[in-house]
XYZ file of N, CA and C in Angstrom:
606
model
N -4.605 22.781 4.067
C -3.668 23.165 5.109
C -2.488 22.209 5.109
N -1.284 22.747 4.956
C -0.078 21.931 4.922
C 0.558 21.903 6.306
N 1.119 20.744 6.652
C 1.739 20.601 7.962
C 2.937 19.668 7.839
N 4.056 20.062 8.448
C 5.240 19.213 8.445
C 5.190 18.267 9.639
N 5.587 17.032 9.406
C 5.656 16.063 10.487
C 6.752 15.056 10.169
N 7.116 14.246 11.142
C 8.119 13.212 10.935
C 7.477 11.844 11.077
N 7.873 10.921 10.208
C 7.448 9.529 10.327
C 8.701 8.671 10.407
N 8.604 7.576 11.158
C 9.783 6.764 11.450
C 9.596 5.352 10.928
N 10.651 4.803 10.354
C 10.637 3.399 9.957
C 10.830 2.554 11.210
N 9.950 1.583 11.409
C 9.841 0.897 12.694
C 10.861 -0.222 12.861
N 11.107 -0.993 11.806
C 11.925 -2.198 11.974
C 12.711 -2.498 10.703
N 13.648 -3.451 10.843
C 14.436 -3.879 9.696
C 15.736 -3.127 9.566
N 16.323 -3.208 8.387
C 17.649 -2.619 8.160
C 17.652 -1.102 8.260
N 16.508 -0.468 8.075
C 16.418 1.000 8.149
C 15.740 1.462 9.442
N 15.690 0.583 10.413
C 14.991 0.896 11.654
C 15.474 2.216 12.260
N 14.506 3.053 12.642
C 14.818 4.321 13.291
C 15.025 5.482 12.341
N 15.173 5.208 11.035
C 15.335 6.309 10.081
C 14.042 7.121 10.023
N 14.187 8.427 9.898
C 13.029 9.315 9.911
C 12.899 10.072 8.600
N 11.655 10.294 8.202
C 11.345 11.101 7.033
C 10.582 12.342 7.512
N 11.019 13.500 7.081
C 10.261 14.721 7.336
C 9.357 14.944 6.137
N 8.051 14.935 6.372
C 7.101 14.976 5.266
C 6.091 16.096 5.477
N 5.532 16.561 4.381
C 4.475 17.566 4.419
C 3.159 16.861 4.124
N 2.207 16.985 5.044
C 0.904 16.351 4.847
C -0.168 17.434 4.730
N -1.294 17.048 4.128
C -2.419 17.976 3.998
C -3.699 17.226 4.300
N -4.809 17.930 4.298
C -6.075 17.354 4.739
C -6.498 16.133 3.929
N -6.118 16.081 2.662
C -6.551 14.972 1.820
C -5.728 13.710 1.998
N -4.551 13.825 2.628
C -3.665 12.670 2.775
C -4.060 11.833 3.989
N -3.675 10.545 3.940
C -3.892 9.661 5.076
C -2.604 8.912 5.377
N -1.578 9.565 5.934
C -0.366 8.815 6.268
C -0.721 7.656 7.193
N -0.207 6.471 6.888
C -0.542 5.283 7.676
C 0.038 5.409 9.074
N -0.799 5.409 10.105
C -0.272 5.532 11.474
C 0.718 4.415 11.794
N 1.669 4.726 12.672
C 2.708 3.742 12.996
C 2.106 2.442 13.517
N 1.090 2.532 14.364
C 0.455 1.326 14.906
C -0.105 0.451 13.787
N -0.704 1.093 12.780
C -1.297 0.343 11.674
C -0.201 -0.260 10.799
N 0.892 0.485 10.604
C 2.021 -0.070 9.839
C 2.600 -1.298 10.534
N 2.769 -1.205 11.844
C 3.303 -2.344 12.594
C 2.386 -3.557 12.440
N 1.072 -3.333 12.522
C 0.119 -4.432 12.357
C 0.191 -5.008 10.942
N 0.279 -4.133 9.951
C 0.364 -4.571 8.554
C 1.514 -5.541 8.350
N 2.700 -5.143 8.785
C 3.873 -5.972 8.528
C 3.926 -7.196 9.426
N 3.325 -7.106 10.597
C 3.234 -8.282 11.462
C 2.349 -9.345 10.821
N 1.238 -8.920 10.234
C 0.311 -9.867 9.613
C 0.888 -10.429 8.315
N 1.520 -9.585 7.514
C 2.098 -10.073 6.257
C 3.259 -11.029 6.516
N 4.036 -10.757 7.559
C 5.084 -11.674 7.996
C 5.962 -12.194 6.873
N 5.869 -13.498 6.631
C 6.730 -14.142 5.638
C 6.383 -13.772 4.202
N 5.325 -13.006 4.002
C 4.974 -12.583 2.648
C 5.799 -11.383 2.199
N 6.595 -10.804 3.113
C 7.400 -9.639 2.744
C 8.732 -10.029 2.100
N 9.573 -10.840 2.751
C 10.887 -11.131 2.154
C 10.756 -11.792 0.783
N 11.661 -11.401 -0.098
C 11.770 -12.006 -1.433
C 10.559 -11.762 -2.322
N 9.802 -10.710 -2.021
C 8.704 -10.322 -2.898
C 8.838 -8.845 -3.260
N 8.284 -8.499 -4.412
C 8.167 -7.085 -4.771
C 6.971 -6.512 -4.020
N 7.138 -5.298 -3.499
C 6.085 -4.632 -2.738
C 5.625 -3.407 -3.525
N 4.320 -3.330 -3.787
C 3.740 -2.177 -4.479
C 3.027 -1.293 -3.459
N 3.533 -0.072 -3.287
C 2.908 0.909 -2.404
C 2.106 1.847 -3.304
N 0.799 1.585 -3.375
C -0.079 2.273 -4.319
C -0.770 3.418 -3.579
N -0.808 4.603 -4.176
C -1.121 5.854 -3.474
C -0.029 6.076 -2.419
N 1.218 6.147 -2.839
C 2.355 6.066 -1.906
C 2.404 7.202 -0.889
N 1.988 8.406 -1.276
C 2.003 9.518 -0.317
C 3.404 9.815 0.196
N 3.617 9.616 1.500
C 4.941 9.874 2.087
C 5.964 8.833 1.655
N 5.505 7.648 1.231
C 6.420 6.588 0.825
C 6.939 5.737 1.962
N 6.510 6.029 3.198
C 7.086 5.317 4.336
C 6.732 3.832 4.338
N 5.560 3.446 3.811
C 5.186 2.034 3.814
C 6.078 1.247 2.853
N 6.292 1.787 1.648
C 7.171 1.110 0.698
C 8.604 1.021 1.195
N 9.090 2.087 1.809
C 10.456 2.065 2.354
C 10.555 1.078 3.507
N 9.523 0.999 4.316
C 9.537 0.022 5.415
C 9.548 -1.401 4.875
N 8.838 -1.633 3.767
C 8.839 -2.970 3.169
C 10.247 -3.366 2.740
N 10.972 -2.431 2.125
C 12.363 -2.703 1.739
C 13.205 -2.951 2.984
N 12.982 -2.146 4.012
C 13.703 -2.321 5.268
C 13.510 -3.722 5.827
N 12.322 -4.291 5.611
C 11.991 -5.600 6.172
C 12.267 -6.754 5.219
N 12.924 -6.481 4.097
C 13.384 -7.581 3.256
C 12.725 -7.753 1.916
N 11.819 -6.849 1.528
C 11.247 -6.943 0.181
C 12.366 -6.815 -0.853
N 12.282 -7.566 -1.935
C 13.332 -7.505 -2.951
C 13.432 -6.115 -3.551
N 12.257 -5.460 -3.704
C 12.220 -4.094 -4.213
C 10.842 -3.524 -3.914
N 10.705 -2.226 -4.092
C 9.413 -1.570 -3.893
C 9.120 -0.682 -5.080
N 7.883 -0.735 -5.542
C 7.381 0.167 -6.574
C 6.370 1.079 -5.895
N 6.637 2.360 -5.911
C 5.757 3.313 -5.238
C 5.075 4.178 -6.287
N 3.759 4.121 -6.330
C 2.997 4.858 -7.337
C 2.395 6.095 -6.678
N 2.785 7.257 -7.175
C 2.364 8.526 -6.582
C 2.330 9.580 -7.678
N 1.186 10.250 -7.840
C 1.063 11.217 -8.937
C 1.626 12.590 -8.588
N 1.761 12.899 -7.293
C 2.280 14.209 -6.894
C 3.783 14.261 -7.137
N 4.220 15.178 -7.990
C 5.626 15.238 -8.392
C 6.551 15.492 -7.198
N 6.147 16.406 -6.316
C 7.014 16.746 -5.179
C 7.145 15.570 -4.220
N 6.034 14.919 -3.939
C 6.104 13.767 -3.045
C 6.948 12.650 -3.653
N 6.780 12.436 -4.948
C 7.586 11.418 -5.614
C 9.072 11.723 -5.526
N 9.435 12.989 -5.713
C 10.843 13.392 -5.628
C 11.369 13.208 -4.210
N 10.541 13.507 -3.205
C 10.959 13.334 -1.816
C 11.203 11.866 -1.485
N 10.321 10.991 -1.971
C 10.501 9.559 -1.727
C 11.836 9.083 -2.310
N 12.103 9.476 -3.555
C 13.351 9.061 -4.195
C 14.559 9.606 -3.447
N 14.434 10.837 -2.952
C 15.527 11.455 -2.194
C 15.845 10.648 -0.949
N 14.817 10.259 -0.218
C 15.048 9.482 1.003
C 15.582 8.090 0.687
N 15.099 7.477 -0.393
C 15.608 6.157 -0.779
C 17.111 6.218 -1.038
N 17.544 7.260 -1.731
C 18.975 7.425 -2.000
C 19.732 7.700 -0.708
N 19.169 8.577 0.123
C 19.818 8.949 1.386
C 19.975 7.731 2.299
N 18.995 6.819 2.276
C 19.029 5.640 3.134
C 19.816 4.489 2.515
N 20.323 4.677 1.305
C 21.142 3.645 0.674
C 20.364 2.524 0.016
N 19.087 2.758 -0.284
C 18.277 1.714 -0.925
C 17.709 2.203 -2.262
N 18.366 3.191 -2.842
C 17.891 3.733 -4.107
C 17.795 2.696 -5.210
N 18.642 1.658 -5.132
C 18.625 0.621 -6.168
C 17.432 -0.328 -6.012
N 16.757 -0.269 -4.857
C 15.617 -1.153 -4.624
C 14.279 -0.431 -4.694
N 14.313 0.866 -4.887
C 13.093 1.662 -4.857
C 12.878 2.333 -6.208
N 11.700 2.131 -6.773
C 11.338 2.788 -8.028
C 10.068 3.595 -7.801
N 10.159 4.894 -7.994
C 8.996 5.760 -7.841
C 8.375 5.980 -9.213
N 7.107 5.606 -9.326
C 6.386 5.764 -10.589
C 5.422 6.925 -10.421
N 5.704 8.042 -11.091
C 4.858 9.225 -10.954
C 3.708 9.108 -11.949
N 2.601 8.602 -11.446
C 1.471 8.319 -12.332
C 0.176 8.334 -11.545
N -0.925 8.549 -12.258
C -2.249 8.382 -11.677
C -2.480 6.884 -11.465
N -2.844 6.502 -10.253
C -2.972 5.091 -9.894
C -3.946 4.359 -10.804
N -5.067 4.994 -11.116
C -6.112 4.321 -11.882
C -5.640 4.010 -13.303
N -4.930 4.953 -13.902
C -4.395 4.703 -15.249
C -3.248 3.701 -15.196
N -2.431 3.802 -14.156
C -1.310 2.858 -14.010
C -1.829 1.423 -13.923
N -2.883 1.216 -13.136
C -3.420 -0.135 -12.941
C -3.892 -0.745 -14.256
N -4.491 0.082 -15.104
C -4.971 -0.432 -16.392
C -3.817 -0.921 -17.258
N -2.650 -0.289 -17.116
C -1.485 -0.647 -17.945
C -0.559 -1.646 -17.253
N -0.787 -1.905 -15.984
C 0.135 -2.735 -15.214
C 0.263 -4.140 -15.786
N 1.484 -4.548 -16.019
C 1.777 -5.927 -16.413
C 2.386 -6.602 -15.192
N 1.649 -7.498 -14.580
C 2.085 -8.115 -13.329
C 3.233 -9.087 -13.571
N 4.149 -9.196 -12.607
C 5.202 -10.199 -12.721
C 4.631 -11.603 -12.560
N 5.451 -12.612 -12.803
C 4.976 -13.995 -12.703
C 4.850 -14.453 -11.256
N 5.720 -13.930 -10.393
C 5.735 -14.381 -9.000
C 4.833 -13.515 -8.130
N 4.422 -14.071 -6.994
C 3.525 -13.386 -6.072
C 4.133 -12.074 -5.584
N 3.272 -11.079 -5.383
C 3.690 -9.750 -4.935
C 2.794 -9.319 -3.769
N 3.175 -8.217 -3.144
C 2.317 -7.555 -2.166
C 1.828 -6.244 -2.761
N 0.529 -6.004 -2.664
C -0.084 -4.775 -3.157
C -0.737 -4.075 -1.970
N -0.313 -2.846 -1.685
C -0.861 -2.097 -0.557
C -1.519 -0.834 -1.075
N -2.796 -0.665 -0.762
C -3.552 0.500 -1.224
C -4.017 1.317 -0.021
N -3.556 2.549 0.044
C -4.000 3.467 1.090
C -4.447 4.760 0.417
N -5.668 4.749 -0.131
C -6.114 5.899 -0.930
C -6.381 7.132 -0.081
N -6.258 8.319 -0.664
C -6.602 9.549 0.053
C -8.087 9.564 0.422
N -8.438 10.432 1.371
C -9.834 10.539 1.811
C -10.816 10.674 0.648
N -10.564 11.592 -0.317
C -11.562 11.788 -1.383
C -11.815 10.529 -2.208
N -10.794 9.672 -2.350
C -10.974 8.465 -3.153
C -11.886 7.465 -2.449
N -11.877 7.468 -1.124
C -12.736 6.550 -0.387
C -14.186 7.032 -0.365
N -14.393 8.339 -0.517
C -15.752 8.878 -0.441
C -16.278 9.255 -1.828
N -15.599 10.191 -2.503
C -16.103 10.711 -3.766
C -15.836 9.790 -4.955
N -14.860 8.888 -4.827
C -14.506 7.997 -5.942
C -14.691 6.530 -5.559
N -15.658 6.240 -4.716
C -15.823 4.875 -4.211
C -15.974 3.860 -5.341
N -16.779 4.180 -6.345
C -17.000 3.237 -7.450
C -15.701 3.001 -8.212
N -14.983 4.087 -8.474
C -13.725 3.971 -9.213
C -12.701 3.169 -8.404
N -12.693 3.386 -7.086
C -11.744 2.659 -6.252
C -12.057 1.159 -6.239
N -13.324 0.796 -6.135
C -13.696 -0.617 -6.141
C -13.348 -1.265 -7.487
N -13.487 -0.507 -8.574
C -13.070 -1.012 -9.883
C -11.569 -1.239 -9.915
N -10.818 -0.319 -9.303
C -9.366 -0.467 -9.224
C -8.989 -1.768 -8.526
N -9.643 -2.064 -7.416
C -9.363 -3.302 -6.683
C -9.603 -4.509 -7.575
N -10.720 -4.496 -8.302
C -11.041 -5.608 -9.209
C -9.976 -5.769 -10.283
N -9.517 -4.654 -10.845
C -8.489 -4.716 -11.897
C -7.204 -5.332 -11.359
N -6.771 -4.882 -10.196
C -5.526 -5.399 -9.617
C -5.641 -6.881 -9.290
N -6.776 -7.283 -8.720
C -6.946 -8.700 -8.365
C -7.008 -9.582 -9.610
N -7.534 -9.042 -10.699
C -7.622 -9.835 -11.927
C -6.250 -10.065 -12.549
N -5.278 -9.215 -12.187
C -3.948 -9.311 -12.789
C -2.907 -9.925 -11.855
N -3.123 -9.833 -10.553
C -2.100 -10.247 -9.591
C -1.867 -11.752 -9.648
N -0.613 -12.202 -9.555
C -0.315 -13.641 -9.582
C -0.882 -14.362 -8.360
N -1.107 -15.673 -8.464
C -1.579 -16.447 -7.318
C -0.661 -16.269 -6.100
N -1.263 -16.305 -4.920
C -0.588 -16.143 -3.628
C -0.195 -14.704 -3.332
N -0.460 -13.789 -4.264
C -0.235 -12.373 -3.958
C -1.200 -11.944 -2.860
N -0.788 -10.952 -2.077
C -1.650 -10.405 -1.034
C -1.959 -8.952 -1.372
N -3.242 -8.631 -1.444
C -3.667 -7.246 -1.633
C -4.237 -6.750 -0.307
N -3.722 -5.625 0.162
C -4.167 -5.041 1.429
C -4.699 -3.642 1.183
N -5.846 -3.349 1.763
C -6.434 -2.006 1.699
C -6.403 -1.400 3.094
N -5.917 -0.175 3.200
C -6.094 0.586 4.429
C -7.268 1.524 4.203
N -8.310 1.359 5.001
C -9.512 2.174 4.836
C -9.932 2.731 6.193
N -11.116 3.329 6.202
C -11.653 3.935 7.423
C -12.985 3.271 7.770
N -13.416 3.454 9.022
C -14.747 2.987 9.414
C -15.770 3.461 8.382
N -16.682 2.580 8.019
C -17.705 2.938 7.049
C -17.375 2.514 5.633
N -16.148 2.004 5.403
C -15.790 1.538 4.066
C -16.690 0.359 3.688
N -17.247 0.356 2.460
C -18.211 -0.692 2.088
C -17.539 -2.016 1.733
N -17.011 -2.697 2.737
C -16.285 -3.947 2.494
C -17.168 -4.996 1.830
N -18.484 -4.907 2.082
C -19.406 -5.887 1.504
C -19.483 -5.779 -0.015
N -18.970 -4.693 -0.578
C -19.018 -4.512 -2.033
C -17.717 -4.941 -2.709
N -16.766 -5.402 -1.937
C -15.526 -5.908 -2.516
C -15.783 -7.246 -3.203
N -14.933 -7.619 -4.173
C -15.096 -8.932 -4.799
C -14.906 -10.039 -3.763
N -15.757 -11.054 -3.799
C -15.720 -12.169 -2.844
C -15.547 -11.645 -1.420
N -16.512 -10.885 -0.914
C -16.341 -10.201 0.375
C -16.042 -11.143 1.535
N -16.540 -12.384 1.475
C -16.318 -13.318 2.575
C -14.871 -13.798 2.657
N -14.068 -13.543 1.614
C -12.682 -14.014 1.585
C -11.686 -12.996 2.130
N -12.173 -11.850 2.598
C -11.287 -10.815 3.123
C -11.124 -10.963 4.633
N -9.898 -10.810 5.092
C -9.601 -10.778 6.526
C -9.564 -9.307 6.933
N -10.492 -8.892 7.797
C -10.643 -7.477 8.142
C -10.235 -7.255 9.591
N -9.320 -6.323 9.807
C -8.852 -5.969 11.157
C -9.125 -4.487 11.393
N -9.471 -4.136 12.613
C -9.767 -2.745 12.966
C -8.764 -2.226 13.985
N -8.341 -0.977 13.789
C -7.410 -0.298 14.684
C -7.935 1.119 14.881
N -8.787 1.304 15.897
C -9.453 2.588 16.023
C -10.361 2.794 14.822
N -10.228 3.944 14.181
C -11.069 4.205 13.005
C -10.463 3.600 11.743
N -9.223 3.116 11.840
C -8.549 2.527 10.681
C -8.903 1.057 10.528
N -8.949 0.606 9.276
C -9.182 -0.798 8.959
C -8.088 -1.286 8.022
N -7.679 -2.525 8.207
C -6.826 -3.208 7.232
C -7.617 -4.395 6.707
N -7.693 -4.498 5.381
C -8.436 -5.579 4.735
C -7.474 -6.360 3.853
N -7.353 -7.671 4.096
C -6.378 -8.510 3.404
C -7.087 -9.524 2.508
N -6.518 -9.709 1.314
C -7.047 -10.706 0.381
C -5.882 -11.455 -0.245
N -5.937 -12.784 -0.198
C -4.908 -13.619 -0.813
C -5.446 -14.136 -2.143
N -4.739 -13.858 -3.224
C -5.182 -14.290 -4.554
C -5.084 -15.812 -4.643
N -6.196 -16.488 -4.943
C -6.165 -17.966 -4.967
C -5.398 -18.510 -6.167
N -4.965 -19.740 -6.015
C -4.329 -20.435 -7.138
C -5.408 -20.948 -8.089
N -5.039 -21.214 -9.344
C -6.047 -21.698 -10.303
C -6.767 -22.928 -9.774
N -8.086 -22.902 -9.869
C -8.888 -24.045 -9.425
C -9.243 -24.021 -7.954
N -8.652 -23.091 -7.181
C -8.953 -23.007 -5.766
C -9.914 -21.856 -5.505
N -10.761 -22.024 -4.513
C -11.682 -20.943 -4.138
C -10.947 -19.982 -3.194
N -11.197 -18.685 -3.326
C -10.569 -17.744 -2.412
C -11.075 -17.946 -0.993
N -10.185 -17.803 -0.021
C -10.600 -17.912 1.377
C -9.779 -16.953 2.211
N -10.343 -16.531 3.325
C -9.657 -15.574 4.190
C -8.404 -16.216 4.774
N -7.311 -15.429 4.865
C -6.099 -15.960 5.463
C -6.320 -16.293 6.931
N -5.552 -17.240 7.436
C -5.656 -17.611 8.841
C -5.242 -16.437 9.718
N -5.937 -16.208 10.831
C -5.576 -15.101 11.715
C -4.125 -15.217 12.190
N -3.443 -14.050 12.220
C -2.052 -14.055 12.679
C -2.010 -13.961 14.189
């Protein structure tokens, strides 16, 4: 079932800009409250970093990251129409030079990803089926990204109640926040020789 809705960029240079998007049962657009919490917690980790919006969907999280000072955003989305819509809005909002839409399957993209040298932000908000029917594949994806991400990078997962956080790599090092049925799970990639530890509460 397809449904049109509007999502709004909350803060930054694009504050108040709206995207009209088509959602369906398999999508999980990040609720505004959860987006606000995400960027509040990431805080100083946003400016001057590249932001990867993985499973981009509507693209609003990646665009919000640019709005809040990310040097650029890479949005990975396999749906051709959604990818075209994201690029359209980036151009319309005047940030087309900072937004790159990669139309690819996330799992294959991750295997080929060559990480930059400097710390990045990685945000994963997988569709419903990936959290349930592809749980093993999704956990492997997390491991692949963490093995490649530079030190001090932050990987964030948006999941739902019941997500098996205990099966994540180094589960005790994740900072887990709950917002209704939504969860945000944060992991800071340790520097060489350091043990991973949960970030300090914001």
